[in-house]
PDB file of C-alpha atoms in Angstrom:
ATOM      1  CA  MET W   8      23.007 109.022  98.089  1.00 46.00           C
ATOM      2  CA  THR W   9      23.666 105.512  99.328  1.00 46.00           C
ATOM      3  CA  SER W  10      26.761 103.465  98.528  1.00 47.00           C
ATOM      4  CA  ARG W  11      25.055 100.057  98.666  1.00 53.00           C
ATOM      5  CA  CYS W  12      24.598  97.984  95.550  1.00 51.00           C
ATOM      6  CA  ARG W  13      21.053  96.688  95.125  1.00 54.00           C
ATOM      7  CA  ALA W  14      20.073  93.587  93.220  1.00 54.00           C
ATOM      8  CA  GLY W  15      19.103  94.330  89.634  1.00 53.00           C
ATOM      9  CA  GLN W  16      20.666  97.759  89.744  1.00 53.00           C
ATOM     10  CA  ARG W  17      23.753  98.743  87.736  1.00 56.00           C
ATOM     11  CA  PRO W  18      26.669  99.336  90.066  1.00 52.00           C
ATOM     12  CA  GLY W  19      27.793 102.904  90.287  1.00 54.00           C
ATOM     13  CA  ILE W  20      31.356 104.117  90.521  1.00 56.00           C
ATOM     14  CA  SER W  21      31.280 104.153  94.316  1.00 62.00           C
ATOM     15  CA  CYS W  22      30.052 100.542  94.464  1.00 59.00           C
ATOM     16  CA  LEU W  23      32.651  99.360  91.945  1.00 62.00           C
ATOM     17  CA  GLY W  24      35.383 101.207  93.835  1.00 63.00           C
ATOM     18  CA  ALA W  25      34.358  99.565  97.114  1.00 65.00           C
ATOM     19  CA  VAL W  26      34.467  96.100  95.523  1.00 63.00           C
ATOM     20  CA  LEU W  27      37.920  96.749  94.012  1.00 64.00           C
ATOM     21  CA  LEU W  28      39.255  98.075  97.312  1.00 64.00           C
ATOM     22  CA  ALA W  29      37.942  95.001  99.144  1.00 64.00           C
ATOM     23  CA  CYS W  30      39.614  92.713  96.576  1.00 59.00           C
ATOM     24  CA  LEU W  31      42.939  94.533  96.874  1.00 60.00           C
ATOM     25  CA  LEU W  32      42.884  94.403 100.657  1.00 59.00           C
ATOM     26  CA  THR W  33      42.053  90.721 100.606  1.00 60.00           C
ATOM     27  CA  ALA W  34      44.812  89.953  98.084  1.00 57.00           C
ATOM     28  CA  CYS W  35      47.409  91.892 100.099  1.00 55.00           C
ATOM     29  CA  GLY W  36      46.490  90.091 103.291  1.00 53.00           C
ATOM     30  CA  THR W  37      46.791  86.614 101.775  1.00 50.00           C
ATOM     31  CA  SER W  38      49.720  86.941  99.398  1.00 47.00           C
ATOM     32  CA  ARG W  39      51.746  83.804  98.807  1.00 51.00           C
ATOM     33  CA  GLY W  40      55.029  85.608  99.539  1.00 48.00           C
ATOM     34  CA  ALA W  41      54.025  86.463 103.111  1.00 49.00           C
ATOM     35  CA  SER W  42      56.166  84.599 105.586  1.00 49.00           C
ATOM     36  CA  ARG W  43      54.574  82.561 108.308  1.00 51.00           C
ATOM     37  CA  PRO W  44      55.689  83.198 111.876  1.00 54.00           C
ATOM     38  CA  SER W  45      56.992  79.615 112.195  1.00 58.00           C
ATOM     39  CA  GLU W  46      59.207  79.812 109.063  1.00 55.00           C
ATOM     40  CA  PRO W  47      62.227  82.061 108.578  1.00 52.00           C
ATOM     41  CA  PRO W  48      62.307  84.341 105.507  1.00 54.00           C
ATOM     42  CA  LEU W  49      63.650  82.708 102.331  1.00 55.00           C
ATOM     43  CA  GLY W  50      67.039  84.427 102.578  1.00 58.00           C
ATOM     44  CA  PHE W  51      67.858  82.835 105.959  1.00 57.00           C
ATOM     45  CA  ARG W  52      66.816  79.224 105.474  1.00 65.00           C
ATOM     46  CA  SER W  53      69.367  76.470 105.865  1.00 71.00           C
ATOM     47  CA  PRO W  54      70.485  74.702 102.698  1.00 71.00           C
ATOM     48  CA  PRO W  55      68.766  71.376 102.032  1.00 74.00           C
ATOM     49  CA  ALA W  56      70.311  68.422 103.871  1.00 77.00           C
ATOM     50  CA  PHE W  57      70.993  66.507 100.631  1.00 79.00           C
ATOM     51  CA  LEU W  58      73.482  69.174  99.429  1.00 78.00           C
ATOM     52  CA  PRO W  59      77.081  68.552 100.472  1.00 80.00           C
ATOM     53  CA  GLY W  60      78.514  71.010 102.965  1.00 76.00           C
ATOM     54  CA  SER W  61      81.717  72.951 102.486  1.00 71.00           C
ATOM     55  CA  ALA W  62      84.386  73.591 105.059  1.00 71.00           C
ATOM     56  CA  ALA W  63      86.343  75.893 102.741  1.00 64.00           C
ATOM     57  CA  PRO W  64      86.991  79.270 104.359  1.00 66.00           C
ATOM     58  CA  VAL W  65      85.536  82.311 102.646  1.00 65.00           C
ATOM     59  CA  ASP W  66      86.873  85.856 102.319  1.00 68.00           C
ATOM     60  CA  ARG W  67      90.446  84.735 102.769  1.00 80.00           C
ATOM     61  CA  VAL W  68      93.468  85.986 100.893  1.00 89.00           C
ATOM     62  CA  VAL W  69      95.247  83.270  98.951  1.00 93.00           C
ATOM     63  CA  THR W  70      99.029  83.195  98.627  1.00 96.00           C
ATOM     64  CA  ALA W  71     100.728  82.811  95.257  1.00 97.00           C
ATOM     65  CA  SER W  72     104.295  81.621  94.873  1.00 96.00           C
ATOM     66  CA  ALA W  73     106.479  80.118  92.172  1.00 94.00           C
ATOM     67  CA  ALA W  74     105.534  76.664  93.481  1.00 95.00           C
ATOM     68  CA  HIS W  75     101.806  77.526  93.752  1.00 96.00           C
ATOM     69  CA  PRO W  76     100.682  80.077  91.125  1.00 97.00           C
ATOM     70  CA  GLN W  77      97.212  81.547  91.649  1.00 97.00           C
ATOM     71  CA  LEU W  78      94.413  82.748  89.374  1.00 96.00           C
ATOM     72  CA  ALA W  79      92.126  85.540  90.589  1.00 95.00           C
ATOM     73  CA  VAL W  80      89.472  87.828  89.147  1.00 92.00           C
ATOM     74  CA  GLN W  81      89.958  91.550  88.860  1.00 90.00           C
ATOM     75  CA  GLY W  82      89.464  93.322  92.165  1.00 92.00           C
ATOM     76  CA  VAL W  83      90.645  90.377  94.283  1.00 93.00           C
ATOM     77  CA  GLY W  84      93.934  90.745  96.142  1.00 94.00           C
ATOM     78  CA  VAL W  85      96.478  87.925  96.180  1.00 97.00           C
ATOM     79  CA  ARG W  86      99.426  87.701  98.565  1.00 97.00           C
ATOM     80  CA  VAL W  87     102.498  87.157  96.366  1.00 97.00           C
ATOM     81  CA  ALA W  88     105.386  85.413  98.135  1.00 96.00           C
ATOM     82  CA  LEU W  89     108.838  85.998  96.666  1.00 93.00           C
ATOM     83  CA  PRO W  90     112.307  84.940  97.822  1.00 90.00           C
ATOM     84  CA  ALA W  91     113.121  88.505  98.973  1.00 85.00           C
ATOM     85  CA  GLY W  92     109.689  89.327 100.465  1.00 91.00           C
ATOM     86  CA  GLY W  93     106.073  89.606  99.481  1.00 95.00           C
ATOM     87  CA  VAL W  94     103.237  91.956  98.609  1.00 97.00           C
ATOM     88  CA  LEU W  95      99.431  92.029  98.398  1.00 97.00           C
ATOM     89  CA  ALA W  96      98.753  92.471  94.659  1.00 97.00           C
ATOM     90  CA  THR W  97      95.376  93.663  93.335  1.00 97.00           C
ATOM     91  CA  VAL W  98      94.356  94.461  89.760  1.00 97.00           C
ATOM     92  CA  THR W  99      91.158  96.333  88.855  1.00 96.00           C
ATOM     93  CA  GLY W 100      89.844  97.139  85.426  1.00 93.00           C
ATOM     94  CA  PRO W 101      90.065  97.275  82.575  1.00 95.00           C
ATOM     95  CA  HIS W 102      88.678 100.762  82.110  1.00 94.00           C
ATOM     96  CA  VAL W 103      87.881 101.590  78.490  1.00 94.00           C
ATOM     97  CA  PRO W 104      86.880 104.790  76.663  1.00 92.00           C
ATOM     98  CA  PRO W 105      83.163 105.500  76.130  1.00 91.00           C
ATOM     99  CA  PHE W 106      81.387 103.521  73.409  1.00 86.00           C
ATOM    100  CA  VAL W 107      81.562 104.827  69.868  1.00 83.00           C
ATOM    101  CA  ALA W 108      79.718 103.548  66.803  1.00 85.00           C
ATOM    102  CA  PRO W 109      80.852 101.685  64.890  1.00 87.00           C
ATOM    103  CA  PRO W 110      83.012 100.004  67.528  1.00 84.00           C
ATOM    104  CA  PRO W 111      86.726 100.112  66.726  1.00 89.00           C
ATOM    105  CA  PRO W 112      88.628  96.842  66.253  1.00 90.00           C
ATOM    106  CA  GLN W 113      90.679  97.631  69.376  1.00 93.00           C
ATOM    107  CA  VAL W 114      90.129  99.707  72.503  1.00 94.00           C
ATOM    108  CA  THR W 115      92.556 101.124  75.024  1.00 95.00           C
ATOM    109  CA  ALA W 116      92.237  99.005  78.153  1.00 96.00           C
ATOM    110  CA  THR W 117      93.647 100.530  81.352  1.00 96.00           C
ATOM    111  CA  PHE W 118      94.349  98.502  84.487  1.00 97.00           C
ATOM    112  CA  ASP W 119      94.918  99.807  88.025  1.00 96.00           C
ATOM    113  CA  ILE W 120      97.660  97.905  89.842  1.00 96.00           C
ATOM    114  CA  SER W 121      98.058  98.046  93.630  1.00 97.00           C
ATOM    115  CA  LEU W 122     101.039  96.446  95.370  1.00 96.00           C
ATOM    116  CA  ALA W 123     100.435  96.874  99.096  1.00 96.00           C
ATOM    117  CA  ARG W 124     101.946  95.926 102.449  1.00 95.00           C
ATOM    118  CA  ALA W 125     105.308  94.934 101.051  1.00 96.00           C
ATOM    119  CA  THR W 126     107.663  92.844 103.139  1.00 95.00           C
ATOM    120  CA  GLY W 127     111.169  93.238 101.773  1.00 91.00           C
ATOM    121  CA  ASP W 128     111.842  95.078  98.520  1.00 87.00           C
ATOM    122  CA  VAL W 129     109.581  93.711  95.788  1.00 92.00           C
ATOM    123  CA  PRO W 130     110.836  94.326  92.218  1.00 91.00           C
ATOM    124  CA  VAL W 131     108.475  95.978  89.719  1.00 93.00           C
ATOM    125  CA  ARG W 132     109.367  95.721  86.028  1.00 93.00           C
ATOM    126  CA  LEU W 133     106.989  96.456  83.139  1.00 93.00           C
ATOM    127  CA  ALA W 134     108.359  93.453  81.254  1.00 93.00           C
ATOM    128  CA  ASP W 135     107.007  91.203  84.032  1.00 95.00           C
ATOM    129  CA  PHE W 136     103.393  92.071  83.106  1.00 96.00           C
ATOM    130  CA  THR W 137     101.823  90.412  80.063  1.00 97.00           C
ATOM    131  CA  ILE W 138      98.290  89.942  78.743  1.00 97.00           C
ATOM    132  CA  ARG W 139      96.770  87.117  76.711  1.00 97.00           C
ATOM    133  CA  ASP W 140      93.344  87.421  75.142  1.00 96.00           C
ATOM    134  CA  GLN W 141      90.799  84.657  74.547  1.00 94.00           C
ATOM    135  CA  LEU W 142      92.453  83.753  71.236  1.00 95.00           C
ATOM    136  CA  GLY W 143      95.893  83.391  72.809  1.00 96.00           C
ATOM    137  CA  ARG W 144      97.287  86.645  71.401  1.00 96.00           C
ATOM    138  CA  ARG W 145      99.916  88.244  73.619  1.00 97.00           C
ATOM    139  CA  PHE W 146     100.008  91.936  74.572  1.00 97.00           C
ATOM    140  CA  HIS W 147     102.649  93.894  76.468  1.00 96.00           C
ATOM    141  CA  PRO W 148     101.026  96.621  78.569  1.00 96.00           C
ATOM    142  CA  GLY W 149     102.847  99.895  79.052  1.00 95.00           C
ATOM    143  CA  PRO W 150     102.532 102.913  81.316  1.00 93.00           C
ATOM    144  CA  VAL W 151      99.694 105.379  80.792  1.00 92.00           C
ATOM    145  CA  ALA W 152     100.803 108.516  78.931  1.00 90.00           C
ATOM    146  CA  HIS W 153     101.427 111.531  81.189  1.00 88.00           C
ATOM    147  CA  GLU W 154     101.262 109.344  84.309  1.00 87.00           C
ATOM    148  CA  PRO W 155     104.214 108.399  86.482  1.00 81.00           C
ATOM    149  CA  ALA W 156     105.844 105.101  85.540  1.00 82.00           C
ATOM    150  CA  PRO W 157     105.872 102.379  88.155  1.00 86.00           C
ATOM    151  CA  PRO W 158     108.889 102.453  90.460  1.00 87.00           C
ATOM    152  CA  GLY W 159     111.623  99.839  90.154  1.00 91.00           C
ATOM    153  CA  ALA W 160     110.601  98.273  93.473  1.00 92.00           C
ATOM    154  CA  VAL W 161     108.055  98.462  96.261  1.00 94.00           C
ATOM    155  CA  PRO W 162     109.971  99.304  99.463  1.00 93.00           C
ATOM    156  CA  SER W 163     109.246  97.279 102.579  1.00 94.00           C
ATOM    157  CA  GLY W 164     106.150  98.482 104.432  1.00 94.00           C
ATOM    158  CA  ARG W 165     104.960 100.653 101.538  1.00 94.00           C
ATOM    159  CA  THR W 166     102.137 100.559  98.982  1.00 95.00           C
ATOM    160  CA  VAL W 167     102.592 101.458  95.330  1.00 94.00           C
ATOM    161  CA  THR W 168      99.794 102.040  92.817  1.00 94.00           C
ATOM    162  CA  PHE W 169     100.170 102.609  89.095  1.00 95.00           C
ATOM    163  CA  GLN W 170      98.337 102.046  85.823  1.00 95.00           C
ATOM    164  CA  LEU W 171      99.124  99.899  82.813  1.00 96.00           C
ATOM    165  CA  THR W 172      97.450 100.113  79.430  1.00 97.00           C
ATOM    166  CA  ALA W 173      97.221  98.070  76.238  1.00 97.00           C
ATOM    167  CA  ALA W 174      95.328  98.397  72.949  1.00 96.00           C
ATOM    168  CA  MET W 175      93.374  95.186  72.507  1.00 95.00           C
ATOM    169  CA  PRO W 176      90.131  93.820  71.051  1.00 94.00           C
ATOM    170  CA  THR W 177      87.032  93.327  73.157  1.00 92.00           C
ATOM    171  CA  GLY W 178      86.578  89.969  74.828  1.00 93.00           C
ATOM    172  CA  GLU W 179      88.045  87.919  77.626  1.00 95.00           C
ATOM    173  CA  GLY W 180      91.641  88.096  78.726  1.00 96.00           C
ATOM    174  CA  ARG W 181      94.099  87.438  81.508  1.00 97.00           C
ATOM    175  CA  LEU W 182      96.758  89.731  82.991  1.00 97.00           C
ATOM    176  CA  TYR W 183      99.867  87.868  84.191  1.00 97.00           C
ATOM    177  CA  TRP W 184     102.557  89.007  86.624  1.00 97.00           C
ATOM    178  CA  SER W 185     105.923  87.269  86.737  1.00 96.00           C
ATOM    179  CA  PRO W 186     107.812  89.223  89.432  1.00 92.00           C
ATOM    180  CA  SER W 187     110.735  86.788  89.458  1.00 84.00           C
ATOM    181  CA  GLY W 188     111.103  86.939  85.671  1.00 83.00           C
ATOM    182  CA  GLY W 189     110.111  83.300  85.023  1.00 88.00           C
ATOM    183  CA  ALA W 190     106.672  81.756  84.796  1.00 94.00           C
ATOM    184  CA  PRO W 191     103.738  83.851  86.021  1.00 96.00           C
ATOM    185  CA  ILE W 192     103.078  83.632  89.751  1.00 96.00           C
ATOM    186  CA  VAL W 193      99.672  85.304  89.711  1.00 97.00           C
ATOM    187  CA  SER W 194      97.128  86.168  87.015  1.00 97.00           C
ATOM    188  CA  TRP W 195      93.772  87.940  86.886  1.00 96.00           C
ATOM    189  CA  ASP W 196      90.843  87.171  84.571  1.00 95.00           C
ATOM    190  CA  PHE W 197      89.016  90.123  83.023  1.00 95.00           C
ATOM    191  CA  VAL W 198      86.666  91.100  80.202  1.00 94.00           C
ATOM    192  CA  VAL W 199      87.159  94.054  77.839  1.00 92.00           C
ATOM    193  CA  GLU W 200      83.755  95.480  76.973  1.00 89.00           C
ATOM    194  CA  ASN W 201      82.936  98.415  74.729  1.00 80.00           C
ATOM    195  CA  ASP W 202      79.204  98.942  75.207  1.00 73.00           C
TER     196      ASP W 202
END
């Protein structure tokens, strides 16, 4: 049995398979996404010259103080400078319970707080943490039930982690920390999702 296709003859399965294989091999060898040896791959090209450059440093830790409050997103640490010392503060979360149908009007949002590398004794008071949602409503987070409450201060050279929780509706919000008792020095944006 021969695998050649003759003029005027209906192609058999082997002939059709050979044509398809040849087409696939040709298409793979000349794909538009293949990089040419003279051009770098798309991920490593320089930005176009008409775009302005930026000299701003990346991956740096910003410092928040009473004179220069800072806004961060959850998971980003901020160095908080206080009169008696400082600390690297990081908030992650919120963590919410699994989705239920129909969704409740409020969910329990839990935040993980880390106060690390303290210099001097940094005060920690629950009243210094507040939350505002996207509609401007204010919430006062509290400690998680059956978990240790945050200590009154972070001793110099130590790291303290604890959790805070609040019942709130889904949507955007911001967690504020006012360690000196006045205006917030640092805040973190977050989204409460229940899906």
